[in-house]
């Protein structure tokens, strides 16, 4: 019995040896046969000179794996690189305009995203003759760099790199209503000089609260002569319009390969995959959309988005980003004005092969999709767009109007400010009023800025609502001096998103944007919240969270709210909720109704009356103070009043009071979530 396995094993080995030799011979014969067949099949195709190309959809921002901008500059014979730090697209747009104009000054340019570049290579830029680095940098939040410039900014702060030989210039994009006006641009300009770089032209500062377009072109028109003088070069004198993207209409692609509104990945809204962010938003179901105003002509919406199963997490004080779509009426009007079939599928391909941005938006897609989801057709067009419209305009008077507005003359600037900015015209209005202007729609698609996500302060606490995110949004709608009614893109769209029992789910693409607007880590720390109107939004979440902590048996500090609205019976939002928190001793509330009496009363008047209470919280008890709402007036008035409280109640000099408030800000004890 014991020998049988051995005999069996021996026979098995013989069979395996035979099998292997057989397989080797068979494979050899098959390989020779396959080679002969392929050789003969290829031969008839050799004389053909035509090639077949398969057009693949390219994701937004498809990037080269090579992050060496120096290599790209050298290989394409360029010497100008324009970096941008942009949160809403304006910085990127300005960078593109500078790079495009460089050709007039013998400086072939390239736009670059610092997030996608090895910025340590800046030290090698001096190896390229007549090289120049320009930085168009926006300041965002409380003096912070934009997301895509954060890594570069932090590296610059901690670097002691020798930038001798680097020639540079900086243009900043900011807003004077914010305390940290253009802080990022100011720092980068100063820091590069400290590290040995050569400033070719003075720092430019753009103010979005006034006319940032005017600030930019004024700086730009002085920048180029300074560049010419620095390098000893002359302008060509020709102002040539160069198209950046090449149009392909009705490409040979299947319908399942065409974008229909996705931000980046094709079918990403249909086949959802976490993690969700700016390039991959979550398609959330809207569970609640209810009116908060009790009467009056205005409307304020309370909207709840379902995030269950998304793996998205938020903290009280964060922002919700919502990707809106343009009005169908406006989109159709544009198609009618230009006599274009909006369902035509297009691809716009960058003519600059070195550019990391292959398309201005996800392609291929239809004109309708581009105008609905990807392009901002409601903004006031900037001067470079008006300049491009001239060649499409037949009437001499209309041509001259556009030429004047696109110029840098005082008269032209005044006309632009009046006819475009003050009269609040968008591209549709311009084409309606300049009837002989009929631009190519693909060129407009190239010129118009991208439609951006809209941000809302989250008005809920994840400790109370872990599977839903709430926002509080005022419907934007107003009449312009031309008699037209302009509507806010996002709020008008959200107003149509009304869920109904048994009906199809209504959805919106969203993602969470982190904020520094946070409750104190210790629940016992007292807080003052100042938020008139929809400025109440984040504080609703704060109050919910403190109420939850109290219900869990924890001790909470004073939670004081200053709220203001027009009339108690009209726009006192969340009134019942807030009164309930007051009854439960969670909240102390001061409310100003500006129009319920003969003289107007605002939140700042209540603060003025309660200076002792404010000092008790922020001075005697090391508490936190929060402001949310209008940056232009309210937040500035509150800041001045806080300084007054510290100076008077804290018995300090003006200088000492300013230092105290700055220290509060640095310690995150004085936080603002404001907009202009």
PDB file of N, CA, C and O in Angstrom, residues 301 324-327 330 376 378 426 451 454 456 474-479 485-496:
ATOM      1  N   UNK A 301     -34.909  81.698   2.258  1.00  0.00           N
ATOM      2  CA  UNK A 301     -35.158  80.258   2.250  1.00  0.00           C
ATOM      3  C   UNK A 301     -34.338  79.528   3.311  1.00  0.00           C
ATOM      4  O   UNK A 301     -33.160  79.826   3.513  1.00  0.00           O
ATOM      5  N   UNK A 324     -24.496  76.149  -8.915  1.00  0.00           N
ATOM      6  CA  UNK A 324     -25.793  76.498  -9.502  1.00  0.00           C
ATOM      7  C   UNK A 324     -25.773  76.318 -11.021  1.00  0.00           C
ATOM      8  O   UNK A 324     -24.745  75.974 -11.609  1.00  0.00           O
ATOM      9  N   UNK A 325     -26.912  76.562 -11.649  1.00  0.00           N
ATOM     10  CA  UNK A 325     -26.978  76.595 -13.116  1.00  0.00           C
ATOM     11  C   UNK A 325     -27.632  77.908 -13.538  1.00  0.00           C
ATOM     12  O   UNK A 325     -28.409  78.492 -12.786  1.00  0.00           O
ATOM     13  N   UNK A 326     -27.284  78.369 -14.723  1.00  0.00           N
ATOM     14  CA  UNK A 326     -27.844  79.616 -15.238  1.00  0.00           C
ATOM     15  C   UNK A 326     -29.299  79.447 -15.655  1.00  0.00           C
ATOM     16  O   UNK A 326     -29.757  78.338 -15.965  1.00  0.00           O
ATOM     17  N   UNK A 327     -29.992  80.567 -15.690  1.00  0.00           N
ATOM     18  CA  UNK A 327     -31.395  80.593 -16.080  1.00  0.00           C
ATOM     19  C   UNK A 327     -31.577  80.086 -17.512  1.00  0.00           C
ATOM     20  O   UNK A 327     -30.883  80.511 -18.433  1.00  0.00           O
ATOM     21  N   UNK A 330     -32.258  82.911 -19.978  1.00  0.00           N
ATOM     22  CA  UNK A 330     -31.082  83.661 -20.433  1.00  0.00           C
ATOM     23  C   UNK A 330     -30.275  82.864 -21.452  1.00  0.00           C
ATOM     24  O   UNK A 330     -29.792  83.409 -22.446  1.00  0.00           O
ATOM     25  N   UNK A 376     -20.154  81.927 -16.805  1.00  0.00           N
ATOM     26  CA  UNK A 376     -20.876  82.966 -16.077  1.00  0.00           C
ATOM     27  C   UNK A 376     -21.435  83.971 -17.083  1.00  0.00           C
ATOM     28  O   UNK A 376     -20.718  84.832 -17.580  1.00  0.00           O
ATOM     29  N   UNK A 378     -24.025  85.983 -16.390  1.00  0.00           N
ATOM     30  CA  UNK A 378     -24.731  87.070 -15.708  1.00  0.00           C
ATOM     31  C   UNK A 378     -23.791  88.131 -15.127  1.00  0.00           C
ATOM     32  O   UNK A 378     -24.248  89.141 -14.606  1.00  0.00           O
ATOM     33  N   UNK A 426     -25.135  92.437 -18.379  1.00  0.00           N
ATOM     34  CA  UNK A 426     -24.395  91.213 -18.629  1.00  0.00           C
ATOM     35  C   UNK A 426     -24.260  91.031 -20.140  1.00  0.00           C
ATOM     36  O   UNK A 426     -24.682  91.896 -20.915  1.00  0.00           O
ATOM     37  N   UNK A 451     -18.413  79.769 -14.405  1.00  0.00           N
ATOM     38  CA  UNK A 451     -19.452  79.903 -13.385  1.00  0.00           C
ATOM     39  C   UNK A 451     -18.933  79.238 -12.107  1.00  0.00           C
ATOM     40  O   UNK A 451     -18.521  78.071 -12.131  1.00  0.00           O
ATOM     41  N   UNK A 454     -21.300  78.821  -5.309  1.00  0.00           N
ATOM     42  CA  UNK A 454     -21.697  79.849  -4.350  1.00  0.00           C
ATOM     43  C   UNK A 454     -21.556  79.270  -2.938  1.00  0.00           C
ATOM     44  O   UNK A 454     -21.905  78.114  -2.694  1.00  0.00           O
ATOM     45  N   UNK A 456     -22.278  79.331   1.224  1.00  0.00           N
ATOM     46  CA  UNK A 456     -23.240  79.721   2.245  1.00  0.00           C
ATOM     47  C   UNK A 456     -22.751  79.247   3.614  1.00  0.00           C
ATOM     48  O   UNK A 456     -22.279  78.112   3.749  1.00  0.00           O
ATOM     49  N   UNK A 474     -31.004  84.317   1.227  1.00  0.00           N
ATOM     50  CA  UNK A 474     -31.917  85.391   0.821  1.00  0.00           C
ATOM     51  C   UNK A 474     -32.006  85.414  -0.704  1.00  0.00           C
ATOM     52  O   UNK A 474     -30.984  85.441  -1.394  1.00  0.00           O
ATOM     53  N   UNK A 475     -33.221  85.367  -1.236  1.00  0.00           N
ATOM     54  CA  UNK A 475     -33.422  85.389  -2.685  1.00  0.00           C
ATOM     55  C   UNK A 475     -32.985  86.745  -3.239  1.00  0.00           C
ATOM     56  O   UNK A 475     -33.460  87.791  -2.807  1.00  0.00           O
ATOM     57  N   UNK A 476     -32.048  86.699  -4.197  1.00  0.00           N
ATOM     58  CA  UNK A 476     -31.514  87.938  -4.787  1.00  0.00           C
ATOM     59  C   UNK A 476     -32.282  88.263  -6.063  1.00  0.00           C
ATOM     60  O   UNK A 476     -32.322  87.464  -7.005  1.00  0.00           O
ATOM     61  N   UNK A 477     -32.887  89.436  -6.086  1.00  0.00           N
ATOM     62  CA  UNK A 477     -33.645  89.890  -7.256  1.00  0.00           C
ATOM     63  C   UNK A 477     -33.787  91.405  -7.174  1.00  0.00           C
ATOM     64  O   UNK A 477     -34.184  91.935  -6.142  1.00  0.00           O
ATOM     65  N   UNK A 478     -33.444  92.109  -8.246  1.00  0.00           N
ATOM     66  CA  UNK A 478     -33.494  93.578  -8.203  1.00  0.00           C
ATOM     67  C   UNK A 478     -33.638  94.135  -9.616  1.00  0.00           C
ATOM     68  O   UNK A 478     -33.305  93.475 -10.605  1.00  0.00           O
ATOM     69  N   UNK A 479     -34.135  95.358  -9.682  1.00  0.00           N
ATOM     70  CA  UNK A 479     -34.298  96.032 -10.976  1.00  0.00           C
ATOM     71  C   UNK A 479     -33.080  96.899 -11.255  1.00  0.00           C
ATOM     72  O   UNK A 479     -32.573  97.583 -10.369  1.00  0.00           O
ATOM     73  N   UNK A 485     -34.855  93.148 -14.872  1.00  0.00           N
ATOM     74  CA  UNK A 485     -34.809  92.492 -13.565  1.00  0.00           C
ATOM     75  C   UNK A 485     -33.671  91.489 -13.559  1.00  0.00           C
ATOM     76  O   UNK A 485     -33.683  90.527 -14.336  1.00  0.00           O
ATOM     77  N   UNK A 486     -32.682  91.727 -12.722  1.00  0.00           N
ATOM     78  CA  UNK A 486     -31.572  90.784 -12.560  1.00  0.00           C
ATOM     79  C   UNK A 486     -31.865  89.853 -11.396  1.00  0.00           C
ATOM     80  O   UNK A 486     -32.375  90.289 -10.359  1.00  0.00           O
ATOM     81  N   UNK A 487     -31.522  88.587 -11.571  1.00  0.00           N
ATOM     82  CA  UNK A 487     -31.785  87.589 -10.530  1.00  0.00           C
ATOM     83  C   UNK A 487     -30.481  86.896 -10.150  1.00  0.00           C
ATOM     84  O   UNK A 487     -29.657  86.606 -11.007  1.00  0.00           O
ATOM     85  N   UNK A 488     -30.328  86.634  -8.853  1.00  0.00           N
ATOM     86  CA  UNK A 488     -29.160  85.889  -8.392  1.00  0.00           C
ATOM     87  C   UNK A 488     -29.160  84.502  -9.000  1.00  0.00           C
ATOM     88  O   UNK A 488     -30.190  83.821  -8.995  1.00  0.00           O
ATOM     89  N   UNK A 489     -28.026  84.074  -9.527  1.00  0.00           N
ATOM     90  CA  UNK A 489     -27.944  82.778 -10.215  1.00  0.00           C
ATOM     91  C   UNK A 489     -28.327  81.639  -9.273  1.00  0.00           C
ATOM     92  O   UNK A 489     -29.208  80.834  -9.585  1.00  0.00           O
ATOM     93  N   UNK A 490     -27.669  81.565  -8.126  1.00  0.00           N
ATOM     94  CA  UNK A 490     -27.864  80.415  -7.240  1.00  0.00           C
ATOM     95  C   UNK A 490     -29.198  80.454  -6.508  1.00  0.00           C
ATOM     96  O   UNK A 490     -29.921  79.452  -6.470  1.00  0.00           O
ATOM     97  N   UNK A 491     -29.531  81.612  -5.915  1.00  0.00           N
ATOM     98  CA  UNK A 491     -30.762  81.652  -5.110  1.00  0.00           C
ATOM     99  C   UNK A 491     -32.011  81.507  -5.973  1.00  0.00           C
ATOM    100  O   UNK A 491     -32.991  80.884  -5.549  1.00  0.00           O
ATOM    101  N   UNK A 492     -31.978  82.053  -7.196  1.00  0.00           N
ATOM    102  CA  UNK A 492     -33.143  81.895  -8.089  1.00  0.00           C
ATOM    103  C   UNK A 492     -33.311  80.434  -8.484  1.00  0.00           C
ATOM    104  O   UNK A 492     -34.440  79.925  -8.603  1.00  0.00           O
ATOM    105  N   UNK A 493     -32.194  79.751  -8.680  1.00  0.00           N
ATOM    106  CA  UNK A 493     -32.234  78.328  -9.028  1.00  0.00           C
ATOM    107  C   UNK A 493     -32.693  77.498  -7.830  1.00  0.00           C
ATOM    108  O   UNK A 493     -33.552  76.622  -7.954  1.00  0.00           O
ATOM    109  N   UNK A 494     -32.147  77.808  -6.647  1.00  0.00           N
ATOM    110  CA  UNK A 494     -32.541  77.066  -5.444  1.00  0.00           C
ATOM    111  C   UNK A 494     -34.019  77.267  -5.119  1.00  0.00           C
ATOM    112  O   UNK A 494     -34.672  76.360  -4.586  1.00  0.00           O
ATOM    113  N   UNK A 495     -34.545  78.446  -5.443  1.00  0.00           N
ATOM    114  CA  UNK A 495     -35.958  78.730  -5.168  1.00  0.00           C
ATOM    115  C   UNK A 495     -36.887  77.796  -5.943  1.00  0.00           C
ATOM    116  O   UNK A 495     -38.036  77.578  -5.543  1.00  0.00           O
ATOM    117  N   UNK A 496     -36.406  77.230  -7.043  1.00  0.00           N
ATOM    118  CA  UNK A 496     -37.223  76.300  -7.839  1.00  0.00           C
ATOM    119  C   UNK A 496     -37.123  74.865  -7.318  1.00  0.00           C
ATOM    120  O   UNK A 496     -37.859  73.994  -7.753  1.00  0.00           O
TER     121      UNK A 496
END
